[in-house]
mmCIF file of C-alpha atoms in Angstrom:
data_model
loop_
_atom_site.group_PDB
_atom_site.id
_atom_site.type_symbol
_atom_site.label_atom_id
_atom_site.label_comp_id
_atom_site.label_asym_id
_atom_site.label_seq_id
_atom_site.Cartn_x
_atom_site.Cartn_y
_atom_site.Cartn_z
ATOM 1 C CA MET A 1 -63.618 36.828 1.757
ATOM 2 C CA ASN A 2 -62.298 36.053 5.190
ATOM 3 C CA MET A 3 -58.799 34.637 4.602
ATOM 4 C CA LYS A 4 -56.735 33.107 7.323
ATOM 5 C CA TYR A 5 -53.063 32.592 6.985
ATOM 6 C CA PHE A 6 -50.696 29.582 7.664
ATOM 7 C CA GLU A 7 -47.017 30.296 8.132
ATOM 8 C CA LEU A 8 -44.946 27.627 6.412
ATOM 9 C CA LYS A 9 -41.857 26.707 8.370
ATOM 10 C CA THR A 10 -40.375 24.421 5.679
ATOM 11 C CA GLU A 11 -40.060 24.569 1.836
ATOM 12 C CA TYR A 12 -43.493 22.940 1.320
ATOM 13 C CA ILE A 13 -46.198 20.858 2.911
ATOM 14 C CA GLN A 14 -48.329 18.209 1.235
ATOM 15 C CA LEU A 15 -51.868 19.247 0.658
ATOM 16 C CA ASN A 16 -53.377 16.312 2.617
ATOM 17 C CA SER A 17 -51.114 17.009 5.582
ATOM 18 C CA LEU A 18 -52.070 20.680 5.551
ATOM 19 C CA LEU A 19 -55.883 20.076 5.595
ATOM 20 C CA LYS A 20 -55.233 17.778 8.642
ATOM 21 C CA LEU A 21 -52.828 20.117 10.387
ATOM 22 C CA ILE A 22 -55.129 23.188 10.326
ATOM 23 C CA GLY A 23 -58.083 21.200 11.498
ATOM 24 C CA TRP A 24 -60.263 21.433 8.318
ATOM 25 C CA VAL A 25 -60.510 17.526 8.431
ATOM 26 C CA GLU A 26 -60.335 14.961 11.075
ATOM 27 C CA SER A 27 -57.961 12.470 9.518
ATOM 28 C CA GLY A 28 -55.582 11.882 6.533
ATOM 29 C CA GLY A 29 -58.230 9.549 5.003
ATOM 30 C CA GLU A 30 -60.831 12.289 5.103
ATOM 31 C CA ALA A 31 -58.388 14.758 3.535
ATOM 32 C CA ASN A 32 -57.543 12.246 0.793
ATOM 33 C CA CYS A 33 -61.216 11.676 0.111
ATOM 34 C CA ALA A 34 -62.094 15.362 -0.118
ATOM 35 C CA ILE A 35 -59.190 16.037 -2.440
ATOM 36 C CA SER A 36 -60.001 13.018 -4.668
ATOM 37 C CA GLU A 37 -63.621 14.234 -4.864
ATOM 38 C CA GLY A 38 -62.481 17.643 -6.182
ATOM 39 C CA GLN A 39 -63.570 19.582 -3.084
ATOM 40 C CA VAL A 40 -60.262 21.406 -2.652
ATOM 41 C CA MET A 41 -59.021 24.331 -4.740
ATOM 42 C CA ARG A 42 -55.465 25.581 -5.054
ATOM 43 C CA ASN A 43 -54.967 28.993 -6.557
ATOM 44 C CA GLY A 44 -58.404 28.986 -8.155
ATOM 45 C CA THR A 45 -58.138 25.547 -9.643
ATOM 46 C CA ILE A 46 -59.463 22.191 -8.360
ATOM 47 C CA GLU A 47 -56.527 20.277 -6.996
ATOM 48 C CA THR A 48 -56.887 16.339 -7.016
ATOM 49 C CA GLN A 49 -53.312 15.478 -6.156
ATOM 50 C CA LYS A 50 -53.293 14.385 -2.483
ATOM 51 C CA ARG A 51 -49.674 15.022 -1.936
ATOM 52 C CA LYS A 52 -49.399 18.237 -3.953
ATOM 53 C CA LYS A 53 -46.583 20.353 -2.617
ATOM 54 C CA ILE A 54 -48.110 23.473 -1.217
ATOM 55 C CA ILE A 55 -45.664 26.389 -1.049
ATOM 56 C CA LYS A 56 -45.580 30.043 0.055
ATOM 57 C CA GLY A 57 -48.034 32.141 -2.077
ATOM 58 C CA ASP A 58 -50.524 29.311 -2.570
ATOM 59 C CA VAL A 59 -54.176 29.918 -1.654
ATOM 60 C CA ILE A 60 -56.265 26.904 -0.556
ATOM 61 C CA VAL A 61 -60.096 26.882 -0.483
ATOM 62 C CA PHE A 62 -62.172 24.095 1.040
ATOM 63 C CA ALA A 63 -65.736 24.060 2.371
ATOM 64 C CA GLY A 64 -66.183 27.717 2.227
ATOM 65 C CA GLN A 65 -62.845 28.331 4.068
ATOM 66 C CA THR A 66 -59.782 30.062 2.577
ATOM 67 C CA ILE A 67 -56.195 29.965 3.763
ATOM 68 C CA GLY A 68 -53.190 31.755 2.374
ATOM 69 C CA ILE A 69 -49.735 30.199 2.714
ATOM 70 C CA LYS A 70 -46.998 32.546 3.778
#
């Protein structure tokens, strides 16, 4: 598994914002759609909450890509 890392500068980031910020989706709407459809995993579990607070230590998987939050 080829994991990349995202350094969190604040306490948390919302999942839909993270997907957009790291360039995995083009827009917030696309992020919300992907999350709603169960395409995103957080720490090995499908995450359907669009505004889920992502914190240090979380691992996000989407479309064959993995990112660790540190």
